[in-house]
Short mmCIF file of C-alpha atoms in Angstrom, two decimals:
data_model
loop_
_atom_site.label_atom_id
_atom_site.label_comp_id
_atom_site.label_asym_id
_atom_site.label_seq_id
_atom_site.Cartn_x
_atom_site.Cartn_y
_atom_site.Cartn_z
CA UNK A 417 -5.11 -0.61 -40.31
CA UNK A 418 -1.75 1.21 -39.67
CA UNK A 419 -0.02 -1.82 -38.30
CA UNK A 420 -1.90 -4.51 -40.10
CA UNK A 421 -2.83 -7.46 -37.81
CA UNK A 422 0.69 -7.77 -36.21
CA UNK A 423 -0.35 -5.78 -33.07
CA UNK A 424 -3.38 -6.43 -30.98
CA UNK A 425 -6.55 -8.34 -31.75
CA UNK A 426 -7.75 -8.92 -35.28
CA UNK A 427 -10.72 -7.00 -36.45
CA UNK A 428 -14.19 -8.81 -35.90
CA UNK A 429 -16.22 -8.60 -39.14
CA UNK A 430 -20.07 -8.63 -38.75
CA UNK A 431 -21.56 -11.69 -40.43
CA UNK A 432 -25.39 -11.92 -40.29
CA UNK A 433 -25.31 -15.85 -40.29
CA UNK A 434 -22.67 -15.88 -37.51
CA UNK A 435 -24.76 -13.51 -35.50
CA UNK A 436 -27.88 -15.41 -35.70
CA UNK A 437 -26.09 -18.57 -34.67
CA UNK A 438 -24.80 -16.89 -31.67
CA UNK A 439 -28.28 -15.83 -30.69
CA UNK A 440 -29.35 -19.63 -30.95
CA UNK A 441 -26.31 -20.59 -28.85
CA UNK A 442 -27.37 -18.08 -26.31
CA UNK A 443 -30.90 -19.42 -26.18
CA UNK A 444 -29.60 -22.98 -25.68
CA UNK A 445 -27.52 -21.76 -22.83
CA UNK A 446 -30.50 -20.44 -21.20
CA UNK A 447 -32.54 -23.58 -21.80
CA UNK A 448 -29.92 -25.73 -20.24
CA UNK A 449 -30.12 -23.43 -17.15
CA UNK A 450 -33.88 -23.71 -16.63
CA UNK A 451 -34.97 -20.76 -18.64
CA UNK A 452 -37.34 -22.30 -21.16
CA UNK A 453 -39.58 -19.22 -21.62
CA UNK A 454 -36.64 -17.00 -22.45
CA UNK A 455 -37.43 -14.23 -25.00
CA UNK A 456 -34.50 -12.83 -26.93
CA UNK A 457 -34.96 -9.93 -29.40
CA UNK A 458 -32.09 -8.44 -31.30
CA UNK A 459 -31.41 -5.95 -34.01
CA UNK A 460 -28.24 -4.44 -35.55
CA UNK A 461 -27.72 -1.26 -37.49
CA UNK A 462 -25.18 -1.00 -40.28
CA UNK A 463 -23.40 2.47 -40.44
CA UNK A 464 -21.70 2.86 -43.81
CA UNK A 465 -19.93 5.92 -42.92
CA UNK A 466 -17.95 4.28 -40.04
CA UNK A 467 -17.92 0.83 -41.51
CA UNK A 468 -19.33 -0.40 -38.02
CA UNK A 469 -22.28 -2.48 -36.99
CA UNK A 470 -24.18 -1.37 -33.86
CA UNK A 471 -25.84 -4.49 -32.30
CA UNK A 472 -28.64 -4.51 -29.65
CA UNK A 473 -29.57 -7.67 -27.79
CA UNK A 474 -32.67 -7.60 -25.23
CA UNK A 475 -33.16 -10.51 -23.03
CA UNK A 476 -36.23 -11.21 -21.06
CA UNK A 477 -35.56 -14.29 -18.87
CA UNK A 478 -39.11 -14.76 -17.46
CA UNK A 479 -39.60 -17.47 -14.72
CA UNK A 480 -36.91 -20.15 -14.21
CA UNK A 481 -37.92 -23.83 -14.03
CA UNK A 482 -37.40 -25.69 -10.87
CA UNK A 483 -37.17 -29.43 -9.84
CA UNK A 484 -40.43 -30.66 -8.39
CA UNK A 485 -39.50 -34.43 -7.96
CA UNK A 486 -36.75 -36.95 -8.37
CA UNK A 487 -37.33 -40.64 -9.16
CA UNK A 488 -34.82 -43.49 -8.90
CA UNK A 489 -35.64 -46.77 -10.84
CA UNK A 490 -33.63 -49.97 -11.02
CA UNK A 491 -32.14 -49.65 -7.58
CA UNK A 492 -34.74 -52.10 -5.95
CA UNK A 493 -32.30 -54.89 -5.42
CA UNK A 494 -29.43 -52.79 -4.24
CA UNK A 495 -27.88 -53.13 -0.76
CA UNK A 496 -29.45 -50.74 1.74
CA UNK A 497 -26.00 -49.15 2.86
CA UNK A 498 -25.35 -48.44 -0.99
CA UNK A 499 -28.66 -46.94 -1.27
CA UNK A 500 -28.21 -44.78 1.84
CA UNK A 501 -24.90 -43.61 0.37
CA UNK A 502 -26.69 -42.53 -2.82
CA UNK A 503 -29.44 -40.65 -1.11
CA UNK A 504 -27.00 -39.02 1.41
CA UNK A 505 -25.46 -36.07 -0.56
CA UNK A 506 -27.20 -35.65 -4.07
CA UNK A 507 -26.05 -33.01 -6.17
CA UNK A 508 -29.62 -32.02 -6.92
CA UNK A 509 -32.48 -31.61 -4.83
CA UNK A 510 -36.18 -30.80 -4.92
CA UNK A 511 -36.97 -27.11 -5.37
CA UNK A 512 -33.54 -26.38 -6.94
CA UNK A 513 -33.42 -24.76 -10.27
CA UNK A 514 -33.11 -26.91 -13.32
CA UNK A 515 -29.58 -27.28 -14.78
CA UNK A 516 -28.66 -29.81 -17.44
CA UNK A 517 -25.12 -30.11 -16.27
CA UNK A 518 -25.91 -30.90 -12.57
CA UNK A 519 -28.62 -33.49 -13.77
CA UNK A 520 -25.96 -35.18 -15.78
CA UNK A 521 -23.39 -35.09 -12.92
CA UNK A 522 -25.96 -36.63 -10.44
CA UNK A 523 -26.41 -39.57 -12.97
CA UNK A 524 -22.69 -40.17 -13.11
CA UNK A 525 -22.25 -39.65 -9.27
CA UNK A 526 -24.86 -42.60 -8.65
CA UNK A 527 -23.41 -44.65 -11.24
CA UNK A 528 -19.92 -44.20 -9.78
CA UNK A 529 -21.05 -45.32 -6.26
CA UNK A 530 -22.78 -48.34 -7.64
CA UNK A 531 -19.66 -49.42 -9.82
CA UNK A 532 -17.49 -48.97 -6.80
CA UNK A 533 -19.63 -51.38 -4.63
CA UNK A 534 -19.42 -54.59 -6.65
CA UNK A 535 -21.58 -53.92 -9.46
CA UNK A 536 -19.05 -53.54 -12.43
CA UNK A 537 -21.59 -53.80 -15.35
CA UNK A 538 -23.97 -51.20 -14.07
CA UNK A 539 -25.25 -48.77 -16.59
CA UNK A 540 -27.60 -45.70 -17.06
CA UNK A 541 -30.71 -46.68 -19.26
CA UNK A 542 -30.91 -43.45 -21.47
CA UNK A 543 -34.10 -44.49 -23.04
CA UNK A 544 -35.84 -44.67 -19.66
CA UNK A 545 -34.23 -41.66 -18.09
CA UNK A 546 -35.77 -38.29 -18.53
CA UNK A 547 -36.43 -34.67 -17.44
CA UNK A 548 -40.00 -34.16 -17.97
CA UNK A 549 -41.52 -30.43 -17.70
CA UNK A 550 -45.05 -29.79 -16.64
CA UNK A 551 -46.03 -26.58 -18.52
CA UNK A 552 -48.92 -26.05 -16.08
CA UNK A 553 -46.64 -25.55 -13.17
CA UNK A 554 -43.44 -24.76 -14.90
CA UNK A 555 -41.68 -27.60 -13.02
CA UNK A 556 -39.54 -30.58 -13.83
CA UNK A 557 -39.59 -34.18 -12.75
CA UNK A 558 -36.20 -36.04 -13.13
CA UNK A 559 -36.27 -39.81 -13.69
CA UNK A 560 -33.00 -41.92 -13.32
CA UNK A 561 -33.19 -45.42 -14.66
CA UNK A 562 -30.32 -47.73 -13.96
CA UNK A 563 -29.49 -51.35 -14.86
CA UNK A 564 -27.22 -52.62 -11.87
CA UNK A 565 -27.28 -56.48 -12.93
CA UNK A 566 -25.61 -58.54 -10.30
CA UNK A 567 -23.07 -57.82 -7.37
CA UNK A 568 -19.61 -59.46 -7.93
CA UNK A 569 -16.22 -59.79 -6.26
CA UNK A 570 -12.77 -59.96 -7.73
CA UNK A 571 -11.95 -63.43 -8.86
CA UNK A 572 -8.90 -65.17 -10.26
CA UNK A 573 -6.28 -62.76 -11.57
CA UNK A 574 -4.80 -63.50 -14.85
CA UNK A 575 -1.61 -61.57 -16.06
CA UNK A 576 -0.26 -61.36 -19.58
CA UNK A 577 3.03 -59.62 -20.35
CA UNK A 578 3.59 -58.65 -23.99
CA UNK A 579 6.27 -59.21 -25.03
CA UNK A 580 7.05 -62.00 -22.63
CA UNK A 581 10.10 -61.16 -20.23
CA UNK A 582 11.29 -63.64 -17.75
CA UNK A 583 12.59 -60.79 -15.31
CA UNK A 584 9.05 -59.46 -15.03
CA UNK A 585 7.60 -61.58 -12.37
CA UNK A 586 3.85 -61.46 -11.38
CA UNK A 587 4.95 -60.04 -7.86
CA UNK A 588 5.90 -56.92 -9.38
CA UNK A 589 2.41 -56.47 -10.79
CA UNK A 590 0.75 -57.60 -7.66
CA UNK A 591 2.37 -54.88 -5.48
CA UNK A 592 0.78 -52.26 -7.60
CA UNK A 593 -2.87 -53.42 -7.07
CA UNK A 594 -5.37 -51.91 -4.81
CA UNK A 595 -7.59 -54.90 -4.82
CA UNK A 596 -7.27 -58.51 -4.29
CA UNK A 597 -9.32 -61.69 -4.76
CA UNK A 598 -12.56 -61.77 -2.75
CA UNK A 599 -13.12 -57.99 -2.52
CA UNK A 600 -16.18 -56.19 -4.06
CA UNK A 601 -15.30 -55.10 -7.50
CA UNK A 602 -14.52 -51.46 -7.54
CA UNK A 603 -14.06 -49.13 -10.45
CA UNK A 604 -11.85 -46.75 -8.63
CA UNK A 605 -9.53 -49.45 -7.36
CA UNK A 606 -9.11 -50.71 -10.99
CA UNK A 607 -8.34 -47.25 -12.21
CA UNK A 608 -5.85 -46.53 -9.43
CA UNK A 609 -4.18 -49.97 -10.11
CA UNK A 610 -3.81 -49.01 -13.70
CA UNK A 611 -2.15 -45.65 -12.76
CA UNK A 612 0.31 -47.32 -10.45
CA UNK A 613 1.36 -49.88 -13.15
CA UNK A 614 1.76 -47.18 -15.83
CA UNK A 615 3.86 -45.08 -13.35
CA UNK A 616 6.09 -47.88 -12.50
CA UNK A 617 8.23 -47.21 -15.62
CA UNK A 618 8.55 -50.76 -16.59
CA UNK A 619 5.51 -50.86 -18.84
CA UNK A 620 4.58 -48.76 -21.82
CA UNK A 621 0.98 -49.50 -20.94
CA UNK A 622 -1.37 -51.35 -18.69
CA UNK A 623 -4.97 -52.28 -18.79
CA UNK A 624 -7.16 -54.20 -16.25
CA UNK A 625 -10.42 -55.74 -17.36
CA UNK A 626 -13.22 -57.70 -15.57
CA UNK A 627 -14.50 -60.57 -17.76
CA UNK A 628 -18.08 -60.15 -18.59
CA UNK A 629 -19.09 -63.75 -19.87
CA UNK A 630 -22.80 -64.30 -19.88
CA UNK A 631 -22.42 -68.16 -19.58
CA UNK A 632 -21.00 -67.74 -15.94
CA UNK A 633 -23.15 -64.76 -14.75
CA UNK A 634 -24.41 -66.98 -11.89
CA UNK A 635 -20.88 -67.20 -10.34
CA UNK A 636 -20.09 -64.95 -7.17
CA UNK A 637 -16.77 -63.65 -8.54
CA UNK A 638 -15.67 -62.32 -11.84
CA UNK A 639 -12.25 -63.23 -13.11
CA UNK A 640 -9.77 -60.27 -13.91
CA UNK A 641 -7.48 -60.03 -16.71
CA UNK A 642 -4.32 -57.65 -16.59
CA UNK A 643 -2.61 -56.80 -19.67
CA UNK A 644 0.74 -55.06 -19.79
CA UNK A 645 3.20 -53.95 -22.56
CA UNK A 646 6.73 -54.14 -21.45
CA UNK A 647 9.24 -51.45 -22.31
CA UNK A 648 12.66 -52.29 -23.51
CA UNK A 649 14.52 -53.36 -20.40
CA UNK A 650 17.70 -51.37 -21.57
CA UNK A 651 17.78 -48.02 -23.30
CA UNK A 652 20.78 -46.29 -24.63
CA UNK A 653 20.59 -42.54 -25.56
CA UNK A 654 23.72 -40.91 -27.24
CA UNK A 655 23.93 -37.06 -27.32
CA UNK A 656 26.03 -34.28 -28.78
CA UNK A 657 26.63 -31.15 -26.65
CA UNK A 658 27.12 -27.63 -28.05
CA UNK A 659 27.14 -24.56 -25.92
CA UNK A 660 28.75 -21.12 -25.25
CA UNK A 661 29.34 -21.30 -21.56
CA UNK A 662 31.83 -18.96 -20.24
CA UNK A 663 31.68 -17.12 -23.69
CA UNK A 664 33.59 -19.83 -25.43
CA UNK A 665 32.94 -22.45 -27.90
CA UNK A 666 32.19 -25.86 -26.07
CA UNK A 667 31.68 -29.17 -27.82
CA UNK A 668 31.15 -32.52 -26.14
CA UNK A 669 29.66 -35.90 -26.41
CA UNK A 670 27.52 -37.82 -23.88
CA UNK A 671 25.60 -41.10 -23.39
CA UNK A 672 22.77 -42.16 -21.18
CA UNK A 673 21.87 -45.69 -20.13
CA UNK A 674 18.80 -46.95 -18.38
CA UNK A 675 17.72 -50.37 -17.08
CA UNK A 676 14.07 -50.49 -16.34
CA UNK A 677 14.23 -53.67 -14.21
CA UNK A 678 17.66 -53.55 -12.67
CA UNK A 679 18.07 -57.01 -10.83
CA UNK A 680 14.29 -57.41 -10.72
CA UNK A 681 11.55 -55.90 -8.39
CA UNK A 682 10.78 -52.97 -10.91
CA UNK A 683 14.01 -51.37 -9.75
CA UNK A 684 15.25 -48.71 -12.29
CA UNK A 685 18.96 -47.65 -12.86
CA UNK A 686 19.90 -44.53 -14.76
CA UNK A 687 23.42 -43.45 -15.69
CA UNK A 688 24.71 -40.70 -17.76
CA UNK A 689 28.26 -39.65 -18.66
CA UNK A 690 29.17 -36.37 -20.37
CA UNK A 691 32.53 -35.18 -21.76
CA UNK A 692 32.68 -31.67 -22.95
CA UNK A 693 35.60 -29.59 -24.24
CA UNK A 694 36.10 -25.80 -23.83
CA UNK A 695 37.75 -23.45 -26.27
CA UNK A 696 38.99 -26.45 -28.32
CA UNK A 697 40.27 -24.11 -30.90
CA UNK A 698 42.87 -22.87 -28.59
CA UNK A 699 44.36 -26.16 -27.58
CA UNK A 700 47.86 -26.85 -28.24
CA UNK A 701 47.89 -30.13 -29.90
CA UNK A 702 51.64 -30.49 -30.24
CA UNK A 703 52.23 -30.25 -26.54
CA UNK A 704 49.07 -32.50 -25.77
CA UNK A 705 50.40 -35.34 -28.01
CA UNK A 706 53.88 -34.72 -26.75
CA UNK A 707 55.02 -34.50 -23.21
CA UNK A 708 52.16 -32.50 -21.98
CA UNK A 709 49.44 -35.12 -22.28
CA UNK A 710 46.07 -34.26 -20.51
CA UNK A 711 47.71 -32.04 -18.07
CA UNK A 712 48.45 -29.46 -20.64
CA UNK A 713 47.03 -25.97 -19.57
CA UNK A 714 45.56 -25.50 -22.77
CA UNK A 715 43.07 -28.38 -22.23
CA UNK A 716 39.89 -27.28 -20.58
CA UNK A 717 36.76 -29.14 -20.13
CA UNK A 718 34.50 -31.15 -17.82
CA UNK A 719 33.70 -34.72 -17.19
CA UNK A 720 30.52 -35.54 -15.53
CA UNK A 721 29.29 -38.96 -14.32
CA UNK A 722 25.71 -39.45 -12.65
CA UNK A 723 24.33 -42.72 -11.32
CA UNK A 724 20.83 -43.01 -9.85
CA UNK A 725 18.96 -46.08 -8.56
CA UNK A 726 15.22 -46.02 -7.76
CA UNK A 727 13.55 -48.56 -5.66
CA UNK A 728 9.72 -48.49 -6.02
CA UNK A 729 7.28 -49.56 -3.28
CA UNK A 730 10.03 -49.13 -0.60
CA UNK A 731 7.61 -49.58 2.33
CA UNK A 732 4.35 -48.65 0.70
CA UNK A 733 3.16 -48.66 -2.78
CA UNK A 734 3.42 -44.77 -3.13
CA UNK A 735 6.81 -44.52 -1.47
CA UNK A 736 10.03 -44.96 -3.48
CA UNK A 737 13.60 -45.16 -2.39
CA UNK A 738 16.06 -42.98 -4.25
CA UNK A 739 20.04 -43.30 -4.31
CA UNK A 740 21.92 -40.84 -6.56
CA UNK A 741 25.72 -40.49 -6.94
CA UNK A 742 27.58 -38.07 -9.12
CA UNK A 743 31.17 -37.26 -9.79
CA UNK A 744 32.46 -34.21 -11.69
CA UNK A 745 35.95 -33.25 -12.82
CA UNK A 746 35.88 -29.46 -13.90
CA UNK A 747 39.17 -28.17 -15.30
CA UNK A 748 39.30 -24.35 -16.02
CA UNK A 749 42.19 -21.83 -16.50
CA UNK A 750 42.58 -21.35 -12.77
CA UNK A 751 41.61 -24.50 -10.99
CA UNK A 752 40.73 -28.17 -11.27
CA UNK A 753 37.91 -29.12 -9.18
CA UNK A 754 36.70 -32.69 -8.46
CA UNK A 755 33.25 -32.99 -6.75
CA UNK A 756 31.78 -36.35 -5.58
CA UNK A 757 28.22 -36.23 -4.51
CA UNK A 758 25.91 -38.87 -2.98
CA UNK A 759 22.33 -38.46 -1.90
CA UNK A 760 19.90 -40.84 -0.40
CA UNK A 761 16.17 -39.93 -0.34
CA UNK A 762 12.63 -41.16 -0.17
CA UNK A 763 10.13 -40.04 -2.83
CA UNK A 764 6.36 -40.38 -2.73
CA UNK A 765 3.65 -38.88 -4.87
CA UNK A 766 3.74 -35.48 -3.15
CA UNK A 767 7.42 -34.67 -2.29
CA UNK A 768 10.98 -35.78 -1.98
CA UNK A 769 12.65 -36.30 1.48
CA UNK A 770 16.47 -36.33 1.77
CA UNK A 771 17.58 -38.73 4.42
CA UNK A 772 21.25 -38.71 3.75
CA UNK A 773 23.74 -36.52 1.87
CA UNK A 774 27.45 -36.59 1.13
CA UNK A 775 29.50 -33.98 -0.73
CA UNK A 776 33.22 -34.16 -1.30
CA UNK A 777 35.18 -31.54 -3.15
CA UNK A 778 38.83 -31.26 -4.20
CA UNK A 779 40.23 -28.18 -5.78
CA UNK A 780 43.76 -27.87 -7.09
CA UNK A 781 45.10 -24.52 -8.36
CA UNK A 782 47.18 -24.77 -11.62
#
């Protein structure tokens, strides 16, 4: 009240409707964790003198409900090795306490295993799946029902590039795929292939779909459609530079150029040039446009040129080659410094490894 609501937490005002809703949420939390016989009593006392409300909540948890049986339906036609994988490390077990979250997690774990072993159209039958409670024993029977349909392998792969670009070849896309024709369809392989395509830098978006055509359900393989939206091959980004480096007014311009498929193979080329001036208000323009030219001592500034070439999938899909070069000419009151730098490296999804490095510096005192 002294400082308003600028400092610390805002005051929490007592609202009976909000408090009752909190009690309902508390009961729901206990129910989702197996305490179906929870008893929560509460009361509140309004103190008009201190303008405060004293709240009391009493919780009687009673017995927690456990899982007595787990039933799986719809897995009769699945391969034995896949069924063994499903039953090997379940998230829930008989005798464990009931938790709604783990019940759902187990359903998605099973579905994930099925869809990664050639059943791309498998789904959970929510109407036939249930968690039934026996009030006589305070136990729950969990039933999972699945529709696995048929097992398929990856079939013919069709690639669509929008807008069409002649420089984007199918080989660029094939290199990023974790699957090939004839392998069992896997949801994880489709997902990881989409991520690799999106990380490539050539595409704005990539999507992989397995065709689901009921007229050809008897076929052993399912066609795969790959849709990619290509980025602009070339990008130009101008920039204006303003700073107070060295406690002076600095003004400059720059431009960046990017080629997202430099001579093909998803190779990217980035370049940037920056020209910045320092203390331009102190320049002697009469001498600069006279005999002094750019060597006039009042001219201070910096020129930077950076070049970078990235080669994706150098040896493996996750390993990229990186070559960077930079040239900097920095003219200050006491020196002129020229720095040429070159670095060759390997980049994967975890780290950058420098395999070669060259740095050359020339300084000349004014």
